Tab-separated table of C-alpha atoms in Angstrom:
chain	number	residue	atom	x	y	z
A	1	MET	CA	-136.994	-16.977	-6.987
A	2	ALA	CA	-139.706	-19.536	-6.194
A	3	ILE	CA	-143.193	-18.465	-7.226
A	4	ALA	CA	-145.885	-18.625	-4.571
A	5	PRO	CA	-148.765	-21.122	-4.991
A	6	ASP	CA	-152.111	-19.791	-6.134
A	7	THR	CA	-155.610	-21.102	-6.782
A	8	SER	CA	-156.525	-18.711	-9.632
A	9	PRO	CA	-158.493	-20.380	-12.465
A	10	LEU	CA	-156.259	-21.588	-15.294
A	11	PRO	CA	-157.750	-21.022	-18.765
A	12	LEU	CA	-157.662	-23.782	-21.350
A	13	LEU	CA	-154.147	-24.534	-22.593
A	14	ILE	CA	-154.107	-25.388	-26.305
A	15	PRO	CA	-151.141	-27.368	-27.666
A	16	GLU	CA	-149.571	-26.654	-31.076
A	17	ALA	CA	-151.731	-23.574	-31.640
A	18	GLU	CA	-151.662	-21.655	-34.917
A	19	LEU	CA	-150.706	-17.967	-34.449
A	20	ARG	CA	-151.522	-16.475	-37.822
A	21	ALA	CA	-154.720	-14.898	-36.486
A	22	TYR	CA	-152.735	-13.273	-33.667
A	23	ASN	CA	-150.301	-11.226	-35.770
A	24	THR	CA	-151.358	-8.614	-38.312
A	25	LEU	CA	-148.374	-9.424	-40.519
A	26	GLY	CA	-150.127	-12.683	-41.372
A	27	VAL	CA	-147.102	-14.851	-40.564
A	28	THR	CA	-147.815	-18.544	-40.151
A	29	ALA	CA	-146.267	-19.864	-36.941
A	30	ARG	CA	-147.246	-22.196	-34.139
A	31	ALA	CA	-146.983	-22.017	-30.363
A	32	ALA	CA	-146.130	-25.074	-28.293
A	33	TRP	CA	-148.900	-23.905	-25.933
A	34	PHE	CA	-151.512	-21.146	-26.129
A	35	ALA	CA	-153.929	-19.632	-23.591
A	36	SER	CA	-156.364	-16.720	-23.762
A	37	ALA	CA	-156.869	-14.845	-20.479
A	38	ARG	CA	-160.095	-12.931	-19.848
A	39	SER	CA	-159.355	-11.712	-16.318
A	40	GLU	CA	-156.414	-10.623	-14.213
A	41	ALA	CA	-156.781	-13.804	-12.173
A	42	GLU	CA	-156.417	-15.886	-15.339
A	43	VAL	CA	-153.338	-13.866	-16.326
A	44	VAL	CA	-151.776	-14.694	-12.956
A	45	ALA	CA	-152.678	-18.357	-13.397
A	46	VAL	CA	-151.028	-18.523	-16.827
A	47	VAL	CA	-147.897	-16.750	-15.554
A	48	ARG	CA	-147.643	-19.259	-12.714
A	49	GLU	CA	-148.231	-22.209	-15.063
A	50	ALA	CA	-145.466	-21.048	-17.411
A	51	HIS	CA	-143.153	-20.677	-14.414
A	52	LYS	CA	-144.073	-24.135	-13.105
A	53	ARG	CA	-143.399	-25.765	-16.479
A	54	ASP	CA	-140.273	-23.671	-17.071
A	55	LEU	CA	-141.712	-22.401	-20.360
A	56	PRO	CA	-140.833	-19.085	-22.025
A	57	LEU	CA	-143.874	-16.800	-22.092
A	58	LEU	CA	-144.878	-14.545	-24.987
A	59	VAL	CA	-147.701	-12.042	-24.414
A	60	VAL	CA	-149.763	-10.925	-27.413
A	61	GLY	CA	-152.673	-8.533	-27.766
A	62	GLY	CA	-153.729	-7.381	-31.216
A	63	GLY	CA	-150.449	-8.604	-32.703
A	64	SER	CA	-150.063	-5.355	-34.651
A	65	ASN	CA	-146.474	-4.773	-33.540
A	66	LEU	CA	-145.120	-8.305	-33.712
A	67	VAL	CA	-142.884	-10.239	-36.103
A	68	LEU	CA	-142.724	-14.001	-35.511
A	69	GLN	CA	-139.601	-15.446	-37.097
A	70	GLY	CA	-140.673	-19.023	-36.506
A	71	ASP	CA	-142.598	-21.347	-34.211
A	72	TYR	CA	-142.647	-20.332	-30.554
A	73	PRO	CA	-141.340	-23.063	-28.206
A	74	GLY	CA	-143.148	-21.800	-25.104
A	75	LEU	CA	-146.536	-20.559	-23.963
A	76	VAL	CA	-148.283	-17.712	-25.803
A	77	LEU	CA	-150.637	-15.695	-23.601
A	78	HIS	CA	-153.326	-13.802	-25.493
A	79	MET	CA	-154.667	-10.836	-23.510
A	80	ALA	CA	-158.447	-10.896	-23.917
A	81	THR	CA	-159.263	-8.917	-20.767
A	82	GLN	CA	-161.982	-6.295	-21.150
A	83	GLY	CA	-163.355	-3.402	-19.121
A	84	ARG	CA	-162.980	0.283	-18.355
A	85	ARG	CA	-163.879	2.197	-15.207
A	86	LYS	CA	-163.634	5.785	-14.033
A	87	VAL	CA	-161.374	5.843	-10.985
A	88	ARG	CA	-161.481	9.571	-10.188
A	89	GLU	CA	-162.062	13.038	-11.580
A	90	ASP	CA	-161.618	16.711	-10.803
A	91	ASP	CA	-162.734	19.936	-12.484
A	92	GLN	CA	-160.333	19.503	-15.409
A	93	HIS	CA	-159.582	15.806	-15.788
A	94	VAL	CA	-161.009	12.318	-15.567
A	95	TRP	CA	-158.990	9.169	-14.918
A	96	PHE	CA	-159.919	5.840	-16.526
A	97	GLU	CA	-158.462	2.444	-15.663
A	98	VAL	CA	-158.593	0.271	-18.786
A	99	ALA	CA	-158.013	-3.469	-19.135
A	100	ALA	CA	-154.998	-4.403	-21.239
A	101	GLY	CA	-157.023	-6.446	-23.723
A	102	GLU	CA	-159.251	-3.551	-24.776
A	103	ASN	CA	-158.922	-2.397	-28.396
A	104	TRP	CA	-157.039	0.896	-28.522
A	105	HIS	CA	-159.016	2.612	-31.287
A	106	GLN	CA	-162.325	1.620	-29.707
A	107	LEU	CA	-161.121	3.244	-26.485
A	108	VAL	CA	-160.311	6.438	-28.402
A	109	THR	CA	-163.713	6.607	-30.096
A	110	SER	CA	-165.693	5.773	-26.958
A	111	THR	CA	-163.957	8.369	-24.752
A	112	LEU	CA	-164.341	11.036	-27.449
A	113	ALA	CA	-168.042	10.212	-27.726
A	114	GLU	CA	-168.336	10.761	-23.969
A	115	GLY	CA	-166.823	14.244	-24.316
A	116	TYR	CA	-163.263	13.588	-23.105
A	117	SER	CA	-160.185	14.596	-25.101
A	118	GLY	CA	-156.512	13.753	-25.156
A	119	LEU	CA	-156.540	10.653	-27.369
A	120	GLU	CA	-157.752	12.225	-30.617
A	121	ASN	CA	-154.321	12.336	-32.269
A	122	LEU	CA	-153.839	8.654	-31.442
A	123	ALA	CA	-156.938	7.483	-33.312
A	124	LEU	CA	-156.774	4.405	-35.554
A	125	ILE	CA	-153.510	3.111	-34.079
A	126	PRO	CA	-153.970	-0.671	-34.193
A	127	GLY	CA	-153.435	-2.911	-31.211
A	128	SER	CA	-154.501	-3.267	-27.605
A	129	VAL	CA	-154.312	-0.947	-24.609
A	130	GLY	CA	-151.749	-3.084	-22.785
A	131	ALA	CA	-149.248	-2.751	-25.609
A	132	ALA	CA	-149.516	1.057	-25.731
A	133	PRO	CA	-147.141	1.851	-22.827
A	134	ILE	CA	-144.519	-0.669	-23.951
A	135	GLN	CA	-144.154	1.163	-27.244
A	136	ASN	CA	-145.132	4.601	-25.914
A	137	ILE	CA	-147.327	4.813	-28.992
A	138	GLY	CA	-147.449	8.157	-30.714
A	139	ALA	CA	-148.754	9.904	-33.803
A	140	TYR	CA	-149.290	13.390	-35.196
A	141	GLY	CA	-147.489	15.249	-32.429
A	142	VAL	CA	-148.804	13.309	-29.409
A	143	GLU	CA	-147.387	10.356	-27.474
A	144	LEU	CA	-149.062	8.147	-24.898
A	145	ASP	CA	-146.974	9.516	-22.028
A	146	SER	CA	-148.815	12.853	-22.299
A	147	VAL	CA	-152.020	11.198	-20.994
A	148	PHE	CA	-150.505	8.331	-19.013
A	149	GLU	CA	-151.010	8.109	-15.245
A	150	GLU	CA	-149.946	4.601	-14.202
A	151	LEU	CA	-150.170	0.925	-15.059
A	152	ARG	CA	-150.548	-2.340	-13.193
A	153	ALA	CA	-148.543	-5.410	-14.167
A	154	ILE	CA	-147.885	-8.952	-13.002
A	155	ASP	CA	-144.295	-9.829	-12.133
A	156	ARG	CA	-143.495	-12.988	-14.089
A	157	GLN	CA	-141.056	-14.157	-11.432
A	158	SER	CA	-143.252	-13.747	-8.348
A	159	GLY	CA	-146.786	-13.531	-9.715
A	160	VAL	CA	-147.309	-10.334	-7.688
A	161	SER	CA	-149.112	-7.272	-9.043
A	162	VAL	CA	-146.916	-4.143	-9.244
A	163	THR	CA	-147.865	-0.526	-10.061
A	164	PHE	CA	-145.679	1.716	-12.254
A	165	ASP	CA	-146.174	5.475	-12.413
A	166	ARG	CA	-145.110	7.620	-15.360
A	167	ALA	CA	-141.555	8.173	-14.120
A	168	ALA	CA	-141.000	4.475	-13.462
A	169	CYS	CA	-141.937	3.625	-17.062
A	170	ALA	CA	-138.983	5.700	-18.393
A	171	PHE	CA	-140.819	6.666	-21.562
A	172	GLY	CA	-138.881	7.720	-24.643
A	173	TYR	CA	-139.473	7.899	-28.378
A	174	ARG	CA	-141.299	4.611	-29.124
A	175	ASP	CA	-139.650	3.290	-26.009
A	176	SER	CA	-140.141	2.449	-22.350
A	177	ILE	CA	-138.436	0.473	-19.621
A	178	PHE	CA	-140.488	-2.540	-20.736
A	179	LYS	CA	-138.504	-2.659	-23.993
A	180	SER	CA	-135.136	-2.535	-22.270
A	181	ARG	CA	-134.230	-3.312	-18.656
A	182	LEU	CA	-137.607	-4.866	-17.788
A	183	ARG	CA	-138.274	-6.570	-21.086
A	184	ASP	CA	-140.091	-9.888	-20.562
A	185	ARG	CA	-140.277	-9.284	-16.799
A	186	TYR	CA	-143.900	-8.058	-16.464
A	187	VAL	CA	-147.325	-8.657	-17.983
A	188	ILE	CA	-149.313	-5.422	-18.120
A	189	THR	CA	-152.928	-5.946	-17.004
A	190	HIS	CA	-154.343	-2.416	-16.636
A	191	VAL	CA	-153.474	1.098	-17.817
A	192	THR	CA	-154.782	4.293	-16.205
A	193	LEU	CA	-155.092	7.363	-18.435
A	194	ARG	CA	-155.778	10.999	-17.530
A	195	LEU	CA	-158.098	12.652	-20.065
A	196	ARG	CA	-159.254	16.253	-20.303
A	197	LYS	CA	-162.775	17.549	-19.863
A	198	GLN	CA	-161.964	20.607	-21.990
A	199	PRO	CA	-160.070	20.184	-25.265
A	200	CYS	CA	-156.499	21.327	-25.731
A	201	LEU	CA	-155.848	20.428	-29.364
A	202	VAL	CA	-152.379	19.588	-30.657
A	203	LEU	CA	-152.196	20.589	-34.320
A	204	THR	CA	-148.444	20.895	-34.795
A	205	TYR	CA	-148.021	18.008	-37.229
A	206	PRO	CA	-147.902	19.353	-40.831
A	207	ALA	CA	-150.053	16.644	-42.445
A	208	LEU	CA	-152.712	17.073	-39.768
A	209	ARG	CA	-152.695	20.876	-40.138
A	210	ASP	CA	-153.095	20.484	-43.890
A	211	ALA	CA	-156.026	18.092	-43.450
A	212	LEU	CA	-157.783	20.618	-41.197
A	213	ALA	CA	-156.833	23.744	-43.131
A	214	GLY	CA	-160.343	24.417	-44.413
A	215	VAL	CA	-162.165	23.683	-41.155
A	216	PRO	CA	-163.584	26.768	-39.374
A	217	GLU	CA	-162.079	27.293	-35.913
A	218	ALA	CA	-165.472	26.799	-34.284
A	219	ASP	CA	-165.623	23.293	-35.786
A	220	LEU	CA	-162.162	22.250	-34.599
A	221	THR	CA	-163.286	19.757	-31.994
A	222	PRO	CA	-161.430	16.687	-30.684
A	223	GLN	CA	-163.850	14.534	-32.684
A	224	ARG	CA	-163.042	16.430	-35.896
A	225	VAL	CA	-159.318	16.101	-35.203
A	226	ALA	CA	-159.715	12.342	-34.733
A	227	GLU	CA	-161.608	12.126	-38.020
A	228	ALA	CA	-158.797	14.011	-39.773
A	229	VAL	CA	-156.213	11.703	-38.205
A	230	CYS	CA	-158.147	8.698	-39.518
A	231	GLU	CA	-158.335	10.264	-42.982
A	232	VAL	CA	-154.585	10.920	-43.063
A	233	ARG	CA	-153.714	7.473	-41.744
A	234	THR	CA	-155.951	5.611	-44.211
A	235	SER	CA	-154.530	7.636	-47.102
A	236	LYS	CA	-150.990	6.562	-46.221
A	237	LEU	CA	-151.172	3.247	-44.382
A	238	PRO	CA	-152.748	0.014	-45.647
A	239	ASP	CA	-155.412	-1.718	-43.570
A	240	PRO	CA	-153.737	-4.859	-42.121
A	241	ARG	CA	-157.024	-6.727	-42.566
A	242	GLU	CA	-156.618	-6.263	-46.317
A	243	ILE	CA	-152.820	-6.140	-46.693
A	244	PRO	CA	-150.950	-7.797	-43.800
A	245	ASN	CA	-148.480	-5.404	-42.154
A	246	VAL	CA	-147.368	-4.038	-38.769
A	247	GLY	CA	-147.571	-0.343	-39.655
A	248	SER	CA	-144.316	1.602	-39.550
A	249	PHE	CA	-141.565	-1.002	-39.586
A	250	PHE	CA	-138.694	1.330	-38.648
A	251	LYS	CA	-138.292	4.109	-36.116
A	252	ASN	CA	-137.412	7.567	-37.354
A	253	PRO	CA	-133.677	7.784	-36.510
A	254	VAL	CA	-132.486	10.679	-34.342
A	255	VAL	CA	-129.079	12.044	-35.365
A	256	SER	CA	-126.709	14.798	-34.302
A	257	ALA	CA	-126.825	18.263	-35.857
A	258	ASP	CA	-123.535	17.506	-37.640
A	259	VAL	CA	-124.942	14.379	-39.272
A	260	TYR	CA	-128.065	16.266	-40.316
A	261	GLN	CA	-126.023	19.069	-41.876
A	262	ARG	CA	-123.971	16.501	-43.808
A	263	LEU	CA	-127.094	14.817	-45.117
A	264	LYS	CA	-128.664	18.159	-45.973
A	265	ALA	CA	-125.594	19.088	-48.022
A	266	ASP	CA	-125.423	15.731	-49.807
A	267	PHE	CA	-129.111	15.020	-50.382
A	268	SER	CA	-131.545	17.746	-51.393
A	269	GLY	CA	-134.962	17.553	-49.780
A	270	VAL	CA	-133.981	15.429	-46.797
A	271	VAL	CA	-136.881	15.477	-44.341
A	272	ALA	CA	-135.999	16.070	-40.682
A	273	TYR	CA	-137.487	17.611	-37.563
A	274	ALA	CA	-135.492	19.604	-35.024
A	275	GLN	CA	-135.532	18.175	-31.487
A	276	PRO	CA	-135.387	20.127	-28.201
A	277	ASP	CA	-131.909	18.751	-27.458
A	278	GLY	CA	-130.442	20.093	-30.709
A	279	ARG	CA	-130.553	16.795	-32.575
A	280	TYR	CA	-132.724	16.000	-35.604
A	281	LYS	CA	-135.281	13.259	-36.178
A	282	LEU	CA	-134.975	12.003	-39.747
A	283	ALA	CA	-137.976	10.707	-41.687
A	284	ALA	CA	-137.110	7.038	-42.144
A	285	GLY	CA	-139.714	6.767	-44.883
A	286	TRP	CA	-137.910	9.458	-46.902
A	287	LEU	CA	-134.585	7.625	-46.564
A	288	ILE	CA	-136.108	4.304	-47.673
A	289	ASP	CA	-137.952	5.969	-50.554
A	290	ARG	CA	-134.828	7.831	-51.689
A	291	ALA	CA	-132.887	4.537	-51.626
A	292	GLY	CA	-135.378	3.108	-54.120
A	293	TRP	CA	-137.242	0.609	-51.949
A	294	ARG	CA	-140.782	1.983	-52.170
A	295	GLY	CA	-142.956	-0.418	-54.150
A	296	HIS	CA	-140.315	-3.170	-54.141
A	297	THR	CA	-141.694	-6.731	-53.950
A	298	GLU	CA	-139.865	-9.998	-53.297
A	299	PRO	CA	-140.858	-13.314	-54.968
A	300	SER	CA	-142.163	-14.468	-51.562
A	301	GLY	CA	-144.744	-11.670	-51.550
A	302	VAL	CA	-142.936	-9.564	-48.941
A	303	GLY	CA	-142.572	-5.998	-50.102
A	304	VAL	CA	-142.502	-2.284	-49.371
A	305	HIS	CA	-145.834	-0.535	-49.720
A	306	PRO	CA	-146.089	1.669	-52.844
A	307	ARG	CA	-147.646	4.589	-50.931
A	308	GLN	CA	-145.616	4.455	-47.714
A	309	ALA	CA	-142.006	3.281	-47.712
A	310	LEU	CA	-142.053	2.740	-43.938
A	311	VAL	CA	-144.494	-0.157	-44.290
A	312	ILE	CA	-143.369	-3.706	-45.081
A	313	THR	CA	-146.249	-5.843	-46.307
A	314	ASN	CA	-146.767	-9.597	-46.541
A	315	SER	CA	-149.236	-10.298	-49.322
A	316	GLY	CA	-147.867	-13.751	-50.123
A	317	HIS	CA	-148.054	-15.446	-46.691
A	318	ALA	CA	-144.272	-15.339	-46.367
A	319	SER	CA	-142.477	-16.420	-43.216
A	320	GLY	CA	-141.253	-14.052	-40.537
A	321	ALA	CA	-137.691	-14.934	-41.509
A	322	GLU	CA	-138.402	-13.730	-45.064
A	323	VAL	CA	-139.865	-10.502	-43.721
A	324	MET	CA	-136.788	-9.868	-41.609
A	325	ALA	CA	-134.468	-10.744	-44.491
A	326	LEU	CA	-135.969	-7.881	-46.506
A	327	ALA	CA	-135.827	-5.586	-43.464
A	328	GLU	CA	-132.120	-6.375	-43.072
A	329	ARG	CA	-131.451	-5.594	-46.729
A	330	ILE	CA	-133.207	-2.248	-46.323
A	331	ARG	CA	-131.223	-1.447	-43.171
A	332	ALA	CA	-127.928	-2.295	-44.888
A	333	SER	CA	-128.880	-0.159	-47.876
A	334	ILE	CA	-129.686	2.885	-45.718
A	335	LYS	CA	-126.454	2.462	-43.754
A	336	THR	CA	-124.418	2.291	-46.963
A	337	GLU	CA	-126.097	5.204	-48.729
A	338	PHE	CA	-126.686	7.606	-45.850
A	339	GLY	CA	-124.526	6.360	-42.978
A	340	VAL	CA	-127.645	6.120	-40.785
A	341	ASP	CA	-128.772	3.158	-38.693
A	342	LEU	CA	-132.425	2.133	-38.835
A	343	GLU	CA	-133.992	0.345	-35.867
A	344	PRO	CA	-137.040	-1.913	-36.288
A	345	GLU	CA	-140.107	-0.642	-34.463
A	346	PRO	CA	-142.023	-3.925	-33.938
A	347	THR	CA	-141.073	-6.615	-31.454
A	348	VAL	CA	-139.173	-9.340	-33.274
A	349	VAL	CA	-139.387	-12.785	-31.691
A	350	GLY	CA	-136.502	-15.123	-32.471
A	351	TRP	CA	-134.217	-12.548	-34.121
């Protein structure tokens, strides 16, 4: 399909740009071309320029869910768009349209400070707002789709803006249509969220309940829940600014009841959570820990964090290929020992 001409302003295109600052794993890689867009019009201009030059286009935000296996031969678009506006409200809810380049945790803290709830369990998740629907980010019993209303995205083929409602996004566990059928087809520019004016706290996650066990009921506010979430996360997950990582490297695998019963019989203490459909979600961190990987370090500096086996770290400035080599060894080990397949959670470019 031919892309229509446009006069939108094209931001500066930088050749042979270093990408280490744009991925929290600290991988050194270069992009043939790089542009940072600060408005929707600039996003459209970059999409059209990539189409005109027949260049592959990689969109990055905070880079907290990205593994670069090598240099990128196309154009990297960094989403630097900012802004948030209230689009409507009723007696119970308020709807905010948020630019894709906004920092997710800053959005959580600012909306809580204004008295709105719904995002408290998702505090301290790294990354940008535009990446949140792609991954259907979730933590401590809450996923993005519970507060999601719609998003706006630019079609890479036509340059036209398209709106997706909740159903069209086909959300699943750490999944959406943008990771499957529509992968690399759209650039998300805005996300609209529906937040509550009165709190409805979700305290089903065991670690979160434990962290709030001594808090009087009158003090159980969304702000206090967010603080507890931050405390739990910092106790388990390393700060990528100090130890490069992309958070949880593997999804928690969902298995049949028969597989769970087999594992339960063969391995005492296996951690799993019953699902509404009768299947079980296994704790990938428990599997990796039980297989002996926690605290393991490679000569390159790539390793498994000593406090959280789900986290692969890169303290030695290793390449993305070295990171994925360790991930593959872990996956093979889990398959051999438990008969369970692990799926990487981050987006892997060039793998």
